[in-house]
Coordinates of C-alpha atoms and ligand atoms in Angstrom, one line a residue:
X1 CA 111.5 100.2 122.1
X2 CA 110.6 96.7 120.9
X3 CA 112.6 93.9 119.5
X4 CA 111.1 94.7 116.1
X5 CA 112.3 97.5 113.9
X6 CA 111.7 99.3 110.7
X7 CA 115.2 99.6 109.1
X8 CA 116.4 101.9 106.3
X9 CA 119.7 102.9 104.8
X10 CA 121.4 106.1 103.8
X11 CA 125.0 106.3 102.5
X12 CA 125.0 110.0 101.9
X13 CA 123.2 113.3 102.8
X14 CA 120.8 113.1 99.8
X15 CA 119.4 109.8 100.7
X16 CA 119.3 110.9 104.3
X17 CA 116.6 113.4 103.3
X18 CA 114.5 110.5 102.1
X19 CA 115.2 108.5 105.2
X20 CA 114.1 111.4 107.3
X21 CA 110.8 111.8 105.5
X22 CA 110.2 108.0 105.7
X23 CA 111.0 108.0 109.5
X24 CA 108.7 111.0 109.9
X25 CA 105.9 109.4 108.0
X26 CA 106.2 106.2 110.2
X27 CA 106.0 108.3 113.3
X28 CA 103.1 110.4 112.0
X29 CA 101.2 107.1 111.6
X30 CA 102.1 106.0 115.2
X31 CA 104.2 103.0 114.6
X32 CA 105.0 101.1 117.8
X33 CA 108.2 99.7 116.3
X34 CA 111.7 100.9 116.7
X35 CA 113.1 103.1 113.9
X36 CA 116.6 102.2 112.8
X37 CA 118.7 103.9 110.1
X38 CA 122.0 102.4 108.8
X39 CA 124.5 105.0 107.7
X40 CA 128.1 105.0 106.3
X41 CA 130.9 107.4 107.1
X42 CA 130.0 109.6 104.1
X43 CA 126.9 110.9 106.0
X44 CA 127.9 114.3 107.5
X45 CA 128.1 114.9 111.2
X46 CA 125.3 117.4 111.2
X47 CA 123.0 115.1 109.2
X48 CA 123.7 112.3 111.7
X49 CA 122.4 114.6 114.5
X50 CA 119.2 115.3 112.5
X51 CA 118.8 111.5 111.9
X52 CA 119.0 111.0 115.6
X53 CA 116.0 113.3 116.1
X54 CA 113.8 111.1 114.0
X55 CA 115.3 107.6 114.4
X56 CA 115.7 105.6 117.7
X57 CA 118.9 104.1 116.4
X58 CA 121.5 105.5 114.0
X59 CA 123.9 102.7 113.2
X60 CA 127.2 103.2 111.4
X61 CA 128.1 100.3 109.1
X62 CA 131.2 99.9 107.0
X63 CA 131.7 96.9 104.9
X64 CA 135.4 97.4 104.8
X65 CA 135.7 96.7 108.5
X66 CA 135.6 93.0 108.2
X67 CA 138.5 90.9 107.2
X68 CA 137.2 87.4 106.3
X69 CA 137.6 85.9 102.8
X70 CA 134.2 86.8 101.5
X71 CA 134.7 90.4 102.4
X72 CA 138.1 90.4 100.8
X73 CA 136.8 89.1 97.6
X74 CA 134.0 91.6 97.7
X75 CA 136.3 94.5 98.1
X76 CA 137.4 93.8 94.5
X77 CA 133.8 94.6 93.5
X78 CA 133.3 98.3 94.3
X79 CA 130.1 98.3 92.1
X80 CA 128.4 96.3 94.8
X81 CA 129.1 98.9 97.5
X82 CA 125.6 100.1 98.4
X83 CA 124.1 96.6 97.8
X84 CA 126.5 95.1 100.4
X85 CA 125.7 97.9 102.8
X86 CA 122.0 97.1 102.5
X87 CA 122.8 93.5 103.4
X88 CA 124.1 94.7 106.7
X89 CA 120.4 94.8 107.8
X90 CA 120.7 91.1 108.4
X91 CA 123.3 91.7 111.0
X92 CA 120.9 93.6 113.3
X93 CA 120.4 90.5 115.6
X94 CA 119.3 92.7 118.5
X95 CA 115.9 92.5 116.7
X96 CA 113.8 89.4 116.2
X97 CA 112.1 90.7 113.1
X98 CA 112.5 93.8 110.8
X99 CA 110.9 95.5 107.9
X100 CA 113.5 97.0 105.6
X101 CA 112.3 100.1 103.6
X102 CA 114.3 102.0 101.0
X103 CA 115.0 105.6 101.9
X104 CA 112.9 106.6 98.8
X105 CA 109.7 105.2 100.3
X106 CA 107.0 106.9 102.4
X107 CA 104.1 105.4 104.4
X108 CA 100.6 106.8 104.1
X109 CA 99.2 104.8 107.0
X110 CA 100.3 102.5 109.8
X111 CA 101.8 99.3 108.5
X112 CA 102.8 97.6 111.7
X113 CA 100.8 94.6 110.6
X114 CA 103.7 93.7 108.3
X115 CA 105.5 92.3 111.3
X116 CA 103.0 89.4 111.3
X117 CA 104.6 88.2 108.0
X118 CA 107.6 85.9 107.8
X119 CA 110.9 86.2 106.0
X120 CA 111.1 86.9 103.1
X121 CA 107.9 88.8 102.4
X122 CA 107.9 91.4 99.7
X123 CA 105.8 92.8 96.9
X124 CA 106.3 92.0 93.2
X125 CA 108.6 94.2 91.1
X126 CA 106.5 96.2 88.6
X127 CA 109.2 95.5 85.9
X128 CA 109.4 91.7 86.4
X129 CA 106.7 90.5 88.7
X130 CA 108.3 87.0 89.2
X131 CA 110.9 88.9 91.1
X132 CA 110.2 90.8 94.3
X133 CA 111.0 94.4 94.7
X134 CA 113.6 94.9 97.4
X135 CA 112.4 98.4 98.4
X136 CA 110.2 97.0 101.1
X137 CA 110.7 93.5 102.7
X138 CA 110.0 91.7 105.9
X139 CA 113.1 89.7 107.2
X140 CA 114.6 88.1 110.2
X141 CA 118.1 89.3 111.2
X142 CA 120.6 86.4 111.3
X143 CA 124.4 86.3 111.0
X144 CA 124.1 83.0 109.2
X145 CA 121.9 84.5 106.5
X146 CA 124.1 87.6 106.4
X147 CA 127.2 85.5 105.8
X148 CA 125.5 83.4 103.2
X149 CA 124.4 86.5 101.3
X150 CA 127.9 87.9 101.4
X151 CA 129.2 84.5 100.2
X152 CA 126.7 84.5 97.3
X153 CA 127.7 88.0 96.4
X154 CA 131.3 87.1 96.3
X155 CA 130.8 83.9 94.3
X156 CA 128.2 85.0 91.8
X157 CA 127.7 88.8 92.1
X158 CA 124.2 90.1 91.4
X159 CA 122.4 89.6 88.1
X160 CA 121.3 93.2 88.1
X161 CA 124.3 94.7 89.9
X162 CA 122.2 95.6 92.9
X163 CA 120.7 94.2 96.1
X164 CA 117.4 93.2 94.3
X165 CA 119.2 90.7 91.9
X166 CA 121.1 89.2 94.8
X167 CA 118.2 88.8 97.1
X168 CA 116.0 87.3 94.4
X169 CA 118.7 84.7 93.7
X170 CA 119.0 83.9 97.4
X171 CA 115.3 83.8 98.1
X172 CA 114.6 82.2 94.8
X173 CA 111.4 80.3 95.8
X174 CA 109.6 83.6 96.7
X175 CA 107.6 83.5 93.4
X176 CA 106.3 80.0 93.7
X177 CA 106.3 78.7 97.3
X178 CA 104.1 80.7 99.7
X179 CA 101.5 83.3 98.7
X180 CA 101.6 84.8 102.2
X181 CA 105.0 86.0 101.3
X182 CA 103.7 88.1 98.5
X183 CA 102.9 91.4 99.9
X184 CA 100.0 93.2 98.2
X185 CA 101.3 95.8 95.7
X186 CA 99.9 98.6 97.9
X187 CA 102.7 98.0 100.3
X188 CA 105.2 99.0 97.7
X189 CA 103.5 101.0 95.1
X190 CA 106.1 102.2 92.7
X191 CA 105.4 105.8 91.7
X192 CA 105.8 104.8 88.0
X193 CA 102.9 102.4 88.2
X194 CA 100.5 105.4 88.4
X195 CA 101.1 106.0 84.7
X196 CA 102.1 102.6 83.4
X197 CA 98.8 101.1 84.5
X198 CA 96.6 104.0 85.1
X199 CA 93.2 102.2 85.2
X200 CA 94.5 99.9 87.9
X201 CA 95.9 102.8 89.8
X202 CA 92.5 104.5 89.6
X203 CA 90.8 101.4 90.9
X204 CA 93.1 100.3 93.7
X205 CA 95.4 103.3 94.3
X206 CA 93.2 104.8 96.9
X207 CA 94.3 101.9 99.3
X208 CA 98.0 102.6 98.9
X209 CA 99.9 102.2 102.1
X210 CA 103.5 102.7 100.9
X211 CA 104.7 104.8 98.0
X212 CA 108.1 104.0 96.5
X213 CA 109.8 106.7 94.4
X214 CA 111.7 104.1 92.5
X215 CA 114.0 105.2 89.7
X216 CA 116.8 107.7 89.1
X217 CA 114.8 110.8 89.9
X218 CA 114.0 111.1 93.6
X219 CA 111.5 113.5 95.3
X220 CA 114.4 115.6 96.6
X221 CA 115.5 116.2 93.0
X222 CA 112.3 118.1 92.2
X223 CA 111.6 121.8 92.5
X224 CA 108.9 122.5 95.1
X225 CA 106.8 125.6 95.5
X226 CA 105.8 125.9 99.2
X227 CA 103.2 128.6 98.3
X228 CA 101.2 126.4 95.9
X229 CA 102.3 123.3 97.9
X230 CA 103.2 121.5 94.7
X231 CA 106.2 120.4 92.7
X232 CA 106.9 122.2 89.5
X233 CA 105.2 120.5 86.5
X234 CA 106.3 122.6 83.6
X235 CA 107.9 119.7 81.8
X236 CA 106.7 116.7 79.8
X237 CA 107.1 114.0 82.4
X238 CA 104.7 111.1 82.2
X239 CA 105.2 110.5 86.0
X240 CA 103.7 113.9 86.5
X241 CA 100.2 112.5 85.9
X242 CA 100.1 111.9 89.6
X243 CA 102.0 114.5 91.6
X244 CA 99.9 113.9 94.7
X245 CA 102.5 111.6 96.3
X246 CA 105.4 113.9 95.4
X247 CA 103.6 116.9 96.9
X248 CA 102.9 114.9 100.1
X249 CA 106.6 113.9 100.4
X250 CA 107.5 117.6 100.1
X251 CA 104.9 118.6 102.6
X252 CA 106.3 116.3 105.2
X253 CA 109.8 117.5 104.3
X254 CA 109.0 121.2 104.6
X255 CA 106.9 120.8 107.8
X256 CA 108.8 118.2 109.8
X257 CA 112.3 118.0 108.4
X258 CA 113.3 121.5 107.1
X259 CA 113.1 123.0 110.6
X260 CA 115.5 120.3 111.9
X261 CA 117.9 121.0 109.0
X262 CA 117.8 124.7 109.9
X263 CA 118.3 124.0 113.6
X264 CA 121.4 121.9 112.9
X265 CA 122.8 124.4 110.5
X266 CA 122.6 122.2 107.4
X267 CA 120.5 124.9 105.7
X268 CA 120.8 128.5 106.6
X269 CA 117.4 129.9 105.6
X270 CA 114.3 128.3 104.3
X271 CA 113.9 130.2 101.0
X272 CA 117.4 129.4 99.7
X273 CA 117.1 125.9 101.1
X274 CA 114.2 125.1 98.8
X275 CA 116.0 126.4 95.8
X276 CA 119.2 124.6 96.8
X277 CA 117.4 121.3 97.2
X278 CA 116.1 121.2 93.7
X279 CA 118.5 119.0 91.8
X280 CA 120.4 119.4 88.6
X281 CA 119.5 115.9 87.7
X282 CA 116.0 117.1 87.0
X283 CA 117.0 119.4 84.1
X284 CA 119.5 116.9 82.7
X285 CA 117.2 113.9 82.9
X286 CA 114.4 115.6 81.0
X287 CA 116.4 117.4 78.3
X288 CA 115.6 114.4 76.1
X289 CA 112.1 115.7 76.1
X290 CA 110.0 112.8 75.3
X291 CA 110.4 110.3 78.1
X292 CA 112.2 109.6 81.3
X293 CA 116.0 109.2 81.0
X294 CA 115.9 105.8 82.8
X295 CA 113.4 104.4 80.3
X296 CA 115.6 105.3 77.4
X297 CA 118.7 104.0 79.2
X298 CA 116.9 100.8 80.1
X299 CA 115.6 100.4 76.5
X300 CA 119.1 100.9 75.2
X301 CA 120.6 98.4 77.7
X302 CA 117.9 95.8 77.0
X303 CA 118.8 96.1 73.3
X304 CA 122.3 95.0 74.1
X305 CA 121.3 91.6 75.2
X306 CA 120.6 88.4 73.2
X307 CA 118.9 88.6 69.9
X308 CA 118.0 92.2 70.3
X309 CA 121.6 93.1 70.0
X310 CA 122.4 94.2 66.5
X311 CA 125.6 92.4 65.5
X312 CA 127.4 95.6 64.7
X313 CA 126.9 96.9 68.2
X314 CA 129.5 95.3 70.6
X315 CA 128.3 95.0 74.2
X316 CA 131.1 97.1 75.5
X317 CA 130.1 100.1 73.3
X318 CA 126.5 99.9 74.4
X319 CA 127.6 99.8 78.1
X320 CA 129.8 102.8 77.6
X321 CA 127.0 104.7 76.1
X322 CA 124.8 103.8 79.0
X323 CA 127.5 105.1 81.4
X324 CA 127.7 108.4 79.5
X325 CA 123.9 108.7 79.6
X326 CA 123.9 108.1 83.3
X327 CA 126.4 110.9 83.8
X328 CA 124.1 113.2 81.8
X329 CA 126.5 113.2 78.8
X330 CA 124.2 112.0 76.1
X331 CA 125.2 112.9 72.6
X332 CA 121.8 114.6 71.9
X333 CA 122.6 115.6 68.3
X334 CA 124.6 112.5 67.3
X335 CA 124.4 108.8 68.4
X336 CA 121.8 109.5 71.1
X337 CA 119.7 111.8 69.0
X338 CA 115.9 111.6 69.3
X339 CA 115.6 109.9 65.8
X340 CA 118.2 107.3 66.6
X341 CA 116.6 106.4 69.9
X342 CA 113.1 106.3 68.4
X343 CA 114.3 104.0 65.7
X344 CA 115.8 101.6 68.2
X345 CA 112.7 101.7 70.3
X346 CA 110.7 100.9 67.2
X347 CA 112.9 97.9 66.4
X348 CA 112.6 96.7 70.0
X349 CA 108.8 97.1 70.1
X350 CA 108.2 95.2 66.8
Ligands
UDP401 N1 121.0 104.0 98.8 C1 121.9 104.8 99.5 N2 122.8 105.5 98.8 C2 122.9 105.5 97.4 C3 122.0 104.7 96.7 C4 121.1 103.9 97.4 O1 121.8 104.9 100.7 O2 123.7 106.2 96.8 C5 120.0 103.2 99.6 C6 118.7 104.0 99.9 O3 118.2 103.4 101.0 C7 117.9 103.6 98.7 C8 118.3 102.1 98.5 O4 119.7 102.1 98.8 O5 116.5 103.9 98.8 C9 118.0 101.6 97.1 O6 118.4 102.5 96.1 P1 117.3 103.3 95.2 O7 116.1 103.5 96.1 O8 118.0 104.5 94.6 O9 117.0 102.2 94.1 P2 115.6 102.1 93.3 O10 114.5 101.8 94.3 O11 115.4 103.4 92.6 O12 115.8 100.9 92.4
MN402 MN1 114.1 102.7 96.1

């Protein structure tokens, strides 16, 4: 145990699978730091036991426990739930320094050298590189910072509805002040970058240290074939150009995590386990057939801001459509038909 820790978060049993693979990958590469996972009451009892096998500390956090005014205001904003839970990482003052990592990340090598960096160090976000991506960041626990972040959340909310928007507002000088706080992209390589900038990935990807399965579809949503040691690739998914990382995630999962899930009775036998773990989201997300659901949703939501918003489309309606999309209820033959979406994308790209 040291006074430095890797910290992750899981608010349910699905993300716990990610946290377990992350923890296992850190151990495999012989980290000397403590491993901490923050959980909420929704994580099942059995899953907590499995988490205890991999993590040194399994810490229950519940935002509703506190009673001060910032918390009370925040309770009116349920959409910030997971975001606020992530902020709890600043309250871990038993540590002098921490590296937070999303549960959908995985390390390919030892990254203990990150602890030489100062708060707040993070890699650029691939979508908007003047913002940092909040999937991996170096920080210093502090109750003062924690309270200030909560205060900011209650006063202003988050510009993207998540922790990344809030943290970028709070640490707003990240982009301009100190280049040492810019982690190289290989410390938070978003899996989507392997196809959005393939030549760069071919050139630099070999040095990747941390993979981040950013986006709506997570590794545990895929179907995996343990015989061929590969995820199924029978669909038109641009992210499938590089399945190497997904296969590696699944290999760690099947070799190191699945036996624990069996031991603690979370899954009954391995063959049905693998089938059960493949998510419905997968089918729903790709029934659009030409690109990832999140890209279409993002494109649609981008169209609803500023000059890109056609005057006849009120913001409310676009938001509702987005919500339906996210629940997998796209109107494939009507409003959300291929032709309609393509037309809108064309307008946007002009
Ligand atoms: N998270 C969680 N439960 C949720 C959603 C998110 O525990 O229902 C945690 C988890 O650690 C996750 C992080 O919050 O990795 C950020 O969410 P996510 O990775 O889904 O966002 P993305 O990186 O895709 O933007
Ligand atoms: Mn993530």
